[in-house]
Coordinates of C-alpha atoms in Angstrom, one line a residue:
Chain V
M114 CA 0.0 0.0 0.0
K115 CA 1.3 3.4 -1.0
I116 CA 0.1 6.3 1.2
L117 CA 0.5 10.0 0.8
V118 CA 0.2 12.1 4.0
P119 CA 0.1 15.9 3.9
L120 CA 1.6 17.6 6.9
K121 CA 1.4 21.1 8.3
R122 CA 3.3 22.8 11.1
V123 CA 1.2 24.9 13.5
A124 CA 2.0 27.2 16.3
D125 CA 2.1 25.2 19.5
P126 CA -1.5 24.2 20.0
D127 CA -1.1 23.7 23.8
N128 CA -0.3 27.4 24.0
A129 CA -2.9 28.7 21.5
N130 CA -4.2 31.1 24.2
K131 CA -0.9 33.0 23.8
V132 CA -1.6 34.1 20.3
K133 CA -1.6 37.9 20.0
V134 CA -3.2 40.4 17.6
N135 CA -1.3 43.5 16.6
A136 CA -3.0 46.0 14.3
G137 CA -5.3 43.3 12.9
K138 CA -2.4 40.9 12.3
L139 CA -2.1 37.6 14.1
E140 CA 1.2 37.0 15.9
T141 CA 2.4 33.7 17.1
T142 CA 5.8 35.0 18.2
G143 CA 7.3 32.9 21.0
L144 CA 5.2 29.9 20.1
E145 CA 7.2 26.9 19.0
W146 CA 6.3 25.2 15.7
K147 CA 4.8 21.8 16.2
P148 CA 3.4 19.3 13.7
N149 CA -0.4 19.6 13.5
P150 CA -1.5 16.8 15.9
F151 CA -4.1 15.4 13.5
D152 CA -1.3 15.1 10.8
E153 CA 0.8 13.2 13.3
Y154 CA -2.1 10.9 13.8
A155 CA -2.3 10.4 10.0
V156 CA 1.4 9.5 9.8
E157 CA 0.9 7.0 12.7
T158 CA -2.1 5.5 10.9
A159 CA -0.2 5.3 7.6
L160 CA 2.7 3.5 9.4
R161 CA 0.4 1.1 11.1
L162 CA -1.1 0.2 7.7
T163 CA 2.3 -0.5 6.1
E164 CA 4.0 -2.6 8.7
N165 CA 3.8 -5.6 10.9
G166 CA 3.3 -4.1 14.3
A167 CA 5.5 -6.8 15.8
N168 CA 8.4 -5.9 13.5
T169 CA 8.1 -2.2 12.5
K170 CA 11.6 -2.0 11.0
A171 CA 10.6 -4.0 7.9
R172 CA 8.5 -1.6 5.8
L173 CA 5.6 -3.3 4.0
G174 CA 4.4 -0.4 2.0
E175 CA 5.4 3.2 1.3
V176 CA 4.5 6.4 3.2
I177 CA 5.3 9.7 1.5
V178 CA 4.9 12.8 3.5
V179 CA 4.4 16.2 1.9
T180 CA 4.3 19.7 3.3
F181 CA 3.9 23.2 1.9
G182 CA 6.2 26.0 3.1
P183 CA 9.6 27.5 3.1
K184 CA 12.9 25.5 3.6
E185 CA 12.5 25.5 7.4
T186 CA 9.3 23.4 7.2
E187 CA 11.6 20.5 6.2
T188 CA 12.0 20.1 10.0
T189 CA 8.4 18.9 10.1
L190 CA 9.1 16.4 7.3
R191 CA 12.3 15.1 8.9
G192 CA 10.3 14.5 12.1
A193 CA 7.9 12.3 10.2
L194 CA 10.7 10.5 8.4
A195 CA 12.3 9.8 11.7
T196 CA 9.2 8.0 13.0
G197 CA 9.2 5.8 9.9
A198 CA 7.9 7.6 6.8
D199 CA 9.8 6.6 3.7
R200 CA 10.3 9.8 1.8
A201 CA 9.2 13.4 1.7
I202 CA 8.2 16.2 -0.6
R203 CA 8.4 19.9 0.2
V204 CA 6.4 22.2 -2.0
D205 CA 8.1 25.5 -1.8
A206 CA 5.6 28.2 -0.9
T207 CA 4.9 31.0 1.5
D208 CA 1.8 31.2 3.7
D209 CA 0.4 34.1 1.6
Q210 CA 0.4 31.8 -1.5
L211 CA -1.7 29.1 0.2
D212 CA -5.3 28.4 1.1
G213 CA -7.0 25.0 1.5
D214 CA -8.1 25.1 -2.2
V215 CA -4.6 25.7 -3.6
I216 CA -3.2 23.0 -1.4
A217 CA -5.9 20.6 -2.5
R218 CA -5.2 21.3 -6.2
A219 CA -1.4 20.9 -5.6
L220 CA -2.0 17.6 -3.8
K221 CA -4.1 16.4 -6.7
A222 CA -1.2 17.1 -9.0
I223 CA 1.2 15.2 -6.7
A224 CA -1.3 12.3 -6.4
E225 CA -1.4 12.1 -10.2
Q226 CA 2.4 11.7 -10.3
E227 CA 2.8 9.4 -7.3
K228 CA -0.4 7.4 -7.8
P229 CA -0.9 6.5 -4.1
D230 CA -3.6 4.1 -3.0
L231 CA -4.6 6.4 -0.3
I232 CA -4.3 10.0 0.8
L233 CA -4.4 10.0 4.6
C234 CA -4.7 13.3 6.3
G235 CA -5.6 14.9 9.6
K236 CA -9.2 16.0 9.7
Q237 CA -8.2 19.6 10.4
A238 CA -5.2 21.7 11.2
V239 CA -5.6 23.1 14.6
D240 CA -4.5 26.6 13.7
G241 CA -7.0 27.5 11.0
D242 CA -9.5 24.8 12.0
A243 CA -10.8 24.8 8.5
N244 CA -11.4 21.1 8.0
Q245 CA -11.5 21.0 4.2
V246 CA -8.3 19.9 2.4
G247 CA -9.1 16.2 2.5
Q248 CA -12.6 16.6 1.1
L249 CA -11.5 19.1 -1.5
V250 CA -8.7 16.9 -2.8
A251 CA -11.0 13.9 -2.9
E252 CA -13.4 15.8 -5.1
Y253 CA -10.7 17.2 -7.3
L254 CA -9.4 13.7 -7.9
G255 CA -12.8 12.1 -8.2
W256 CA -12.0 9.8 -5.3
P257 CA -14.2 8.6 -2.5
Q258 CA -13.6 10.0 1.0
A259 CA -14.1 8.8 4.5
T260 CA -13.7 11.8 6.9
F261 CA -13.2 11.8 10.7
A262 CA -12.0 8.2 10.9
G263 CA -12.0 6.8 14.4
S264 CA -11.0 3.4 13.3
I265 CA -9.8 1.7 10.1
V266 CA -9.7 -2.0 9.0
S267 CA -7.5 -2.8 6.1
E268 CA -9.2 -5.9 4.7
D269 CA -7.3 -6.3 1.5
D270 CA -5.2 -4.2 -0.9
K271 CA -8.3 -2.7 -2.6
S272 CA -10.3 -1.1 0.1
L273 CA -10.7 0.0 3.7
L274 CA -13.5 -0.3 6.2
V275 CA -13.6 3.0 8.0
V276 CA -15.7 3.9 11.1
R277 CA -16.3 7.7 11.1
E278 CA -17.0 9.6 14.2
V279 CA -20.0 11.8 13.5
D280 CA -22.4 13.9 15.6
G281 CA -24.4 11.5 17.8
G282 CA -22.6 8.3 16.8
T283 CA -20.7 6.6 14.0
I284 CA -21.0 5.9 10.3
S285 CA -19.2 3.0 8.8
L286 CA -18.1 3.2 5.2
R287 CA -16.1 1.0 2.9
V288 CA -14.0 3.0 0.4
S289 CA -12.2 1.5 -2.5
F290 CA -8.8 2.6 -3.6
P291 CA -7.7 5.1 -4.5
A292 CA -9.4 7.1 -1.7
V293 CA -9.0 9.9 0.8
V294 CA -9.3 9.3 4.5
S295 CA -9.1 12.0 7.1
V296 CA -8.5 10.9 10.7
D297 CA -9.9 11.9 14.1
L298 CA -8.4 11.7 17.5
R299 CA -9.1 8.1 18.4
I300 CA -7.4 6.7 15.4
V301 CA -4.2 6.4 17.4
A302 CA -5.8 4.3 20.2
P303 CA -4.1 0.9 20.6
K304 CA -6.6 -1.1 18.5
S305 CA -7.9 1.5 16.1
V306 CA -6.0 0.4 13.0
K307 CA -6.2 -3.2 11.9
S308 CA -3.9 -4.2 9.1
K309 CA -3.6 -7.6 7.5
H310 CA 0.2 -7.4 8.2
T311 CA -0.3 -7.2 11.9
A312 CA -1.7 -10.0 14.2
D313 CA -5.1 -9.1 15.8
T314 CA -3.6 -9.8 19.1
H315 CA -1.0 -7.0 18.7
T316 CA -1.6 -3.9 20.8
Y317 CA 0.0 -0.7 19.8
A318 CA 1.1 1.9 22.4
D319 CA -1.6 4.6 22.8
G320 CA -0.9 7.6 20.7
V321 CA 1.8 8.3 18.2
R322 CA 5.3 6.8 18.2
F323 CA 8.4 8.7 19.0
A324 CA 11.6 8.6 17.0
A325 CA 14.7 7.0 18.5
L326 CA 17.9 9.0 18.2
M327 CA 19.3 6.6 15.7
A328 CA 16.2 7.0 13.6
I329 CA 16.5 10.8 13.7
M330 CA 20.0 10.5 12.4
A331 CA 18.9 8.1 9.7
A332 CA 16.1 10.3 8.7
K333 CA 18.6 12.9 7.5
K334 CA 19.5 10.5 4.7
K335 CA 16.0 9.7 3.6
P336 CA 14.9 11.2 0.2
L337 CA 13.4 14.6 0.4
V338 CA 12.6 16.4 -2.8
E339 CA 11.5 20.0 -3.4
M340 CA 8.7 20.9 -5.8
K341 CA 7.5 24.3 -7.1
L342 CA 4.0 25.3 -6.4
A343 CA 3.6 26.7 -9.9
D344 CA 4.6 23.4 -11.4
L345 CA 1.7 21.8 -9.6
V346 CA -1.2 24.3 -9.9
G347 CA -0.1 26.2 -13.0
A348 CA -1.3 29.7 -13.5
D349 CA -4.3 29.3 -11.3
T350 CA -2.8 30.7 -8.2
A351 CA -5.6 33.0 -7.0
L352 CA -6.7 32.4 -3.4
K353 CA -10.4 31.6 -2.9
I354 CA -10.5 32.9 0.6
K355 CA -8.9 36.1 1.8
Y356 CA -8.2 36.9 5.4
D357 CA -8.6 40.6 6.1
A358 CA -8.0 40.9 9.9
F359 CA -7.8 39.1 13.2
E360 CA -9.0 40.0 16.6
L361 CA -9.0 38.5 20.0
P362 CA -12.2 37.1 21.4
P363 CA -14.0 39.3 24.0
A364 CA -12.7 38.4 27.4
R365 CA -15.2 36.6 29.7
K366 CA -16.1 38.6 32.8
A367 CA -14.1 37.3 35.8
G368 CA -16.1 34.8 37.7
I369 CA -16.4 34.2 41.5
K370 CA -15.6 31.2 43.7
V371 CA -18.5 30.0 45.8
K372 CA -17.9 28.2 49.1
T373 CA -20.8 25.8 49.2
V374 CA -23.2 24.0 47.0
A375 CA -26.1 25.9 48.6
E376 CA -24.4 29.2 47.6
L377 CA -23.9 27.9 44.1
V378 CA -27.6 27.1 43.7
E379 CA -28.6 30.4 45.2
K380 CA -26.3 32.3 42.7
L381 CA -27.5 30.3 39.7
K382 CA -31.1 31.2 40.6
S383 CA -31.0 34.8 41.7
E384 CA -27.9 36.2 40.0
A385 CA -27.4 34.2 36.8
K386 CA -31.1 33.3 36.5
A387 CA -29.9 30.1 34.9
L388 CA -32.2 27.7 36.8
Chain C
M51 CA -28.6 40.7 -4.5
S52 CA -27.4 37.4 -3.5
N53 CA -29.4 34.3 -3.8
I54 CA -28.8 31.9 -0.9
L55 CA -29.3 28.2 -0.9
V56 CA -29.7 26.5 2.5
I57 CA -28.9 22.8 2.6
A58 CA -31.1 20.9 5.0
E59 CA -29.8 17.9 6.9
L60 CA -32.2 15.0 6.7
H61 CA -32.2 12.4 9.3
D62 CA -34.8 9.6 9.9
G63 CA -37.2 11.3 7.5
H64 CA -37.0 14.7 9.3
V65 CA -35.1 17.9 8.9
R66 CA -32.5 18.1 11.7
K67 CA -32.9 21.0 14.0
S68 CA -29.2 21.9 13.2
T69 CA -30.5 23.1 9.8
H70 CA -32.3 26.0 11.6
S71 CA -28.9 27.6 12.3
A72 CA -28.1 27.7 8.5
I73 CA -31.6 29.3 8.0
A74 CA -30.6 31.8 10.7
F75 CA -27.5 32.7 8.7
A76 CA -29.7 33.3 5.6
R77 CA -32.0 35.6 7.5
Q78 CA -29.1 37.5 9.1
A79 CA -27.5 38.0 5.7
G80 CA -30.7 39.6 4.7
H81 CA -30.9 38.2 1.1
P82 CA -33.5 36.0 -0.4
F83 CA -33.0 32.3 0.3
S84 CA -34.4 28.9 -0.6
I85 CA -34.0 25.6 1.2
L86 CA -32.8 22.4 -0.4
V87 CA -34.1 19.2 1.2
L88 CA -32.5 16.2 -0.3
G89 CA -32.6 12.5 0.6
Q90 CA -35.0 9.7 0.7
G91 CA -38.2 11.0 2.0
A92 CA -37.3 14.6 1.4
K93 CA -40.7 15.4 -0.1
A94 CA -42.5 14.6 3.1
A95 CA -39.9 16.3 5.3
A96 CA -40.0 19.5 3.1
A97 CA -43.2 20.6 4.9
E98 CA -41.2 21.0 8.0
V99 CA -39.3 24.0 6.6
T100 CA -42.0 25.8 4.5
A101 CA -42.8 28.3 7.3
F102 CA -39.4 29.9 7.5
G103 CA -39.7 32.6 4.8
A104 CA -37.8 30.8 2.1
A105 CA -38.6 31.8 -1.5
K106 CA -39.1 28.1 -2.2
V107 CA -38.3 24.7 -0.7
I108 CA -36.5 22.6 -3.3
V109 CA -36.8 18.8 -3.0
V110 CA -34.6 16.0 -4.4
D111 CA -36.2 12.9 -3.2
D112 CA -34.6 9.7 -4.3
A113 CA -33.7 6.3 -2.8
Y114 CA -30.1 6.9 -4.1
L115 CA -29.8 9.5 -1.4
A116 CA -31.0 7.3 1.4
N117 CA -27.8 7.6 3.4
P118 CA -25.6 10.6 4.1
V119 CA -22.8 9.9 1.6
A120 CA -21.0 13.0 0.4
E121 CA -20.2 11.6 -3.0
R122 CA -24.0 10.9 -3.6
L123 CA -25.2 14.2 -2.2
A124 CA -22.7 16.7 -3.6
P125 CA -23.7 16.3 -7.3
S126 CA -27.3 17.2 -6.6
I127 CA -26.5 20.1 -4.3
A128 CA -24.2 21.5 -6.9
A129 CA -26.7 21.0 -9.7
V130 CA -29.5 22.7 -7.8
A131 CA -27.1 25.6 -6.9
K132 CA -26.2 26.0 -10.6
S133 CA -29.6 25.7 -12.2
G134 CA -31.2 27.9 -9.5
G135 CA -28.6 30.6 -9.9
F136 CA -27.6 30.5 -6.3
D137 CA -24.4 32.2 -5.4
V138 CA -24.2 31.4 -1.7
V139 CA -24.6 27.8 -0.5
V140 CA -24.8 27.4 3.2
V141 CA -25.0 24.4 5.5
T142 CA -24.6 24.0 9.3
A143 CA -21.1 22.9 10.3
S144 CA -22.3 19.6 11.7
S145 CA -20.3 16.5 10.9
F146 CA -22.7 16.2 7.9
G147 CA -22.1 19.7 6.7
K148 CA -18.3 19.5 7.2
D149 CA -18.2 16.3 5.2
V150 CA -20.1 17.4 2.1
A151 CA -19.5 21.2 1.8
P152 CA -16.0 21.1 0.5
R153 CA -17.0 18.7 -2.3
V154 CA -19.8 21.0 -3.3
A155 CA -17.3 24.0 -3.2
S156 CA -15.0 22.1 -5.5
K157 CA -17.8 21.3 -8.0
L158 CA -18.8 25.0 -8.1
A159 CA -15.3 26.3 -8.3
A160 CA -16.3 28.2 -5.1
G161 CA -14.3 29.3 -2.1
Y162 CA -15.4 27.7 1.1
A163 CA -15.5 29.6 4.4
S164 CA -16.0 26.9 7.1
D165 CA -17.4 27.0 10.6
I166 CA -18.1 30.7 10.6
S167 CA -19.4 32.5 13.7
S168 CA -21.0 35.6 12.1
V169 CA -21.8 37.2 8.8
S170 CA -21.9 40.8 7.7
A171 CA -23.5 41.8 4.4
E172 CA -22.6 45.4 4.4
G173 CA -22.3 47.0 1.0
G174 CA -23.6 43.9 -0.6
K175 CA -20.4 42.1 0.1
F176 CA -20.4 39.2 2.6
T177 CA -17.7 39.1 5.1
Y178 CA -17.4 36.4 7.7
K179 CA -15.8 35.9 11.1
R180 CA -14.5 32.5 12.0
P181 CA -12.7 31.2 15.1
V182 CA -9.1 30.1 14.6
Y183 CA -6.5 28.8 17.0
A184 CA -9.1 26.9 19.1
G185 CA -11.2 30.1 19.4
N186 CA -8.3 32.1 20.8
A187 CA -8.6 34.5 17.9
F188 CA -11.2 35.4 15.3
A189 CA -10.5 36.0 11.7
T190 CA -12.4 38.3 9.4
C191 CA -12.4 36.8 5.9
E192 CA -14.1 36.9 2.6
V193 CA -14.5 34.5 -0.2
T194 CA -13.1 35.8 -3.5
T195 CA -15.1 33.6 -6.0
A196 CA -18.4 34.5 -7.6
V197 CA -20.0 31.5 -5.9
Q198 CA -19.4 30.9 -2.2
V199 CA -19.9 27.9 0.1
V200 CA -20.3 28.6 3.8
S201 CA -20.7 26.4 6.9
V202 CA -22.0 28.0 10.0
R203 CA -21.3 27.1 13.6
Q204 CA -24.4 25.9 15.2
S205 CA -23.6 27.3 18.6
E206 CA -23.2 30.8 17.2
F207 CA -26.3 31.0 15.0
A208 CA -29.3 30.6 17.3
P209 CA -31.8 28.3 15.5
A210 CA -34.3 30.3 13.3
E211 CA -37.9 30.1 14.4
P212 CA -40.7 29.7 11.9
S213 CA -42.0 33.0 10.6
G214 CA -45.2 31.8 9.0
G215 CA -46.2 31.7 5.4
A216 CA -45.9 28.8 3.1
S217 CA -43.0 28.5 0.8
P218 CA -43.8 26.7 -2.4
I219 CA -42.3 23.2 -2.7
E220 CA -40.6 22.5 -6.0
D221 CA -39.1 19.2 -7.2
A222 CA -35.6 19.0 -8.7
P223 CA -34.2 16.0 -10.4
L224 CA -31.4 13.8 -9.1
A225 CA -28.1 14.9 -10.7
A226 CA -25.9 12.6 -12.8
K227 CA -24.1 10.2 -10.5
D228 CA -20.5 10.7 -9.6
P229 CA -18.1 7.8 -10.4
A230 CA -16.6 8.3 -7.0
A231 CA -19.9 7.3 -5.4
E232 CA -19.5 3.8 -6.9
R233 CA -16.4 3.3 -4.8
V234 CA -17.9 4.1 -1.4
E235 CA -20.3 1.7 0.3
F236 CA -22.4 2.8 3.2
V237 CA -22.1 0.0 5.7
A238 CA -23.8 1.1 8.9
L239 CA -25.0 3.9 11.0
G240 CA -24.1 3.5 14.7
E241 CA -26.4 5.8 16.5
A242 CA -25.9 6.4 20.1
K243 CA -29.3 5.9 21.8
S244 CA -30.0 8.4 24.4
E245 CA -33.0 10.0 26.0
R246 CA -31.1 13.1 26.6
P247 CA -31.2 16.1 24.3
D248 CA -28.6 16.5 21.6
L249 CA -25.5 18.4 22.7
G250 CA -26.0 20.9 19.9
E251 CA -29.5 21.7 21.0
A252 CA -29.4 21.4 24.8
K253 CA -30.1 24.5 27.0
V254 CA -28.1 22.9 29.9
I255 CA -25.1 20.7 29.6
V256 CA -23.5 18.6 32.3
S257 CA -19.9 17.7 31.3
G258 CA -17.5 15.5 33.1
G259 CA -13.8 14.9 33.0
R260 CA -11.4 12.0 33.7
A261 CA -11.7 12.6 37.4
L262 CA -15.1 10.8 37.3
K263 CA -13.5 7.6 36.3
E264 CA -15.9 4.6 36.1
K265 CA -18.5 6.6 38.0
F266 CA -19.0 9.0 35.0
A267 CA -22.7 8.1 34.5
E268 CA -23.4 7.3 38.1
V269 CA -22.5 10.8 39.2
L270 CA -23.6 12.8 36.3
D271 CA -26.9 11.1 35.2
P272 CA -29.0 12.2 38.3
L273 CA -27.9 15.9 37.7
A274 CA -28.5 15.8 34.0
G275 CA -31.8 14.0 34.5
L276 CA -33.0 16.6 37.0
L277 CA -32.0 19.5 34.7
G278 CA -33.1 18.0 31.4
A279 CA -29.5 18.4 30.4
A280 CA -27.4 16.9 27.7
V281 CA -24.2 15.1 29.0
G282 CA -20.9 16.1 27.6
A283 CA -17.3 15.0 28.3
S284 CA -13.7 16.1 28.1
R285 CA -11.4 14.4 25.6
A286 CA -9.6 12.8 28.5
A287 CA -12.8 11.2 29.7
C288 CA -13.6 9.9 26.2
D289 CA -10.0 8.7 25.6
A290 CA -10.0 6.8 28.9
G291 CA -13.2 5.1 27.9
Y292 CA -15.3 6.6 30.7
A293 CA -17.6 8.3 28.2
P294 CA -18.4 7.5 24.6
A295 CA -16.6 9.5 21.9
E296 CA -19.7 11.3 20.6
L297 CA -20.1 13.2 23.9
Q298 CA -16.8 15.0 23.5
V299 CA -17.0 18.7 23.8
G300 CA -14.1 20.7 22.4
Q301 CA -12.2 22.1 19.5
T302 CA -12.4 18.8 17.7
G303 CA -15.6 17.5 19.3
R304 CA -18.9 19.3 19.6
V305 CA -18.8 23.1 20.0
V306 CA -21.6 24.1 22.3
A307 CA -23.0 27.3 23.8
P308 CA -25.8 26.4 26.2
K309 CA -27.4 28.7 28.7
L310 CA -25.8 26.8 31.5
Y311 CA -22.7 24.6 31.3
F312 CA -21.4 22.5 34.2
A313 CA -17.8 21.4 34.0
I314 CA -17.3 18.7 36.5
G315 CA -13.9 17.4 37.2
I316 CA -12.6 19.0 34.0
S317 CA -9.3 20.8 34.3
G318 CA -9.9 23.1 31.3
A319 CA -7.4 22.3 28.6
I320 CA -7.4 24.8 25.7
Q321 CA -9.0 22.3 23.4
H322 CA -11.9 21.8 25.8
L323 CA -12.4 25.5 26.4
A324 CA -12.6 26.0 22.6
G325 CA -15.8 24.0 22.6
M326 CA -17.7 25.6 25.5
K327 CA -16.4 29.1 26.1
G328 CA -19.4 30.6 24.4
S329 CA -21.8 29.2 27.1
K330 CA -23.8 31.8 28.8
T331 CA -23.2 30.7 32.4
I332 CA -20.3 28.3 33.3
V333 CA -20.1 26.4 36.5
A334 CA -16.9 24.6 37.4
I335 CA -16.6 22.0 40.1
N336 CA -13.0 20.8 40.7
K337 CA -10.9 20.0 43.6
D338 CA -7.8 21.7 42.2
P339 CA -8.2 25.4 42.9
D340 CA -5.6 26.2 40.2
A341 CA -7.4 24.3 37.4
P342 CA -7.6 26.6 34.3
I343 CA -11.3 25.9 34.1
F344 CA -11.8 28.4 36.9
Q345 CA -10.5 31.2 34.6
V346 CA -13.6 30.9 32.4
A347 CA -16.1 29.8 35.0
D348 CA -18.7 32.3 36.3
Y349 CA -19.1 30.2 39.4
G350 CA -16.4 28.0 40.7
L351 CA -16.6 25.5 43.5
V352 CA -13.5 24.0 44.8
A353 CA -14.7 20.7 46.1
D354 CA -14.6 16.9 45.7
L355 CA -17.0 16.3 42.9
F356 CA -18.1 12.9 44.4
T357 CA -19.6 14.7 47.3
A358 CA -20.5 18.0 45.7
V359 CA -22.5 16.7 42.8
P360 CA -24.9 14.5 44.8
E361 CA -25.2 17.4 47.2
L362 CA -26.1 19.6 44.3
V363 CA -28.8 17.2 43.2
T364 CA -30.2 17.1 46.7
E365 CA -30.2 20.9 47.0
L366 CA -31.9 21.4 43.6
K367 CA -34.6 18.9 44.5
K368 CA -35.2 20.6 47.7
Q369 CA -35.7 24.0 46.0
S370 CA -37.9 22.8 43.1

């Protein structure tokens, strides 16, 4: 199985409350770049689908990671290579050249060259929270999609059974290759990904794997190629969404601490009129 | 003048209430709108949305659309948008809306503004605000294409109420099928059965964190039952298996804004706050006085939840 995984770096999501706005511009100064967590889950999922969990060193498929950004975003790619991805592509671009639609069209062009069985992506990047690239690229390619995957069963080399996490429950779909799958949080639970390469009795560690030091060194030698955005999307470089300004949300009025349950009920009734 | 097409979400032969938020968007934008109800049984369900002031209610009723499969729905949505001359297509940003809207945008060569929290139609141009960075900033944005696709955050667009009148119902044909639809098979719907209201619609939500452990339901159910509340959960509680995944409130779960939100044994990670900060009144019960949840709570009670919650139930019963 050959899997293409798009990656994005985001400003440290655990410190997102430290973003600042200056004259309408968003500033993430002081926040460390991290891989988008959902994209890390997608890499982990891709690895689980292309290995025997009992012997992860022997690769049984190919995982190609791709990111869009300046040279420094190669750090994100190297990180994924260190955890096991096989090779990487960086599409040279700056943020002001990109929106979800441009990225989807560029991924389409890459998919047409690489012919993967699967594009596996995070369901959203936790900076813009737009939740659209996977669906867009699926439509541009004319491929089926299974969004918000909470678990995946790889039954054969032709299709996947995907349980999607949706409002109020789940929806199970079977998608035939080539397809797009976007992953949700629980895809990295110990038993969420079943592959024919791995015994049913195998239990993965919860979450994503970490790279060993040796693997980090080895990742520096794995293939990483650069592509030009214009070579992928041609002359159609206009952005379909334009961000004009940013602002901080209105601060919540400072609350109070109550001492007893009785006081809480009293306040909810008489003050907040919430009961 | 724009012409807005509201996509209704059909479920069990009825229009989901979440659709009323997309109708609220159309009203706030102040331009004429129609509502598209598509799915199997859409014709019968269409009557549920004829009293909202829509120019018309368009129906695509076909067994091919029996299940919510984006590859089956998107062609008909796009076809109706094109033939009806609609330049804004709006859907509520439920898991249904988020799944299908980008495919529609791609078919219409439209830009897609997702999960918006407000709309302004000043000067005939639509601008949107949308939360970014887990709601820690808001972006003002516009779509640059002639046709736009928008999904609206249910918690920010209060459901539209019927305004009377009777919009005419009009049939539209099923669009040509997408080859992609041949390669996706709908296997099953796993619906969580609950007598409680849906998180997106509840006026009161009682949410619990990992601190509840195996007693999640035992502790929260009496309080939720008494208040007619929906039950929510933090990611940690869901991941640990104390609560089912569909109860998760947060940046990547459900985003809610009820009148009253109880955060019980929830520390208040950024990702959780992103999903409930818009609630009108927030109550936090936590034994850690430094838990970040207290920074957004209107009323904080530092206490052991295993004694405080039953006590709260007793107190509420006493007063009612």
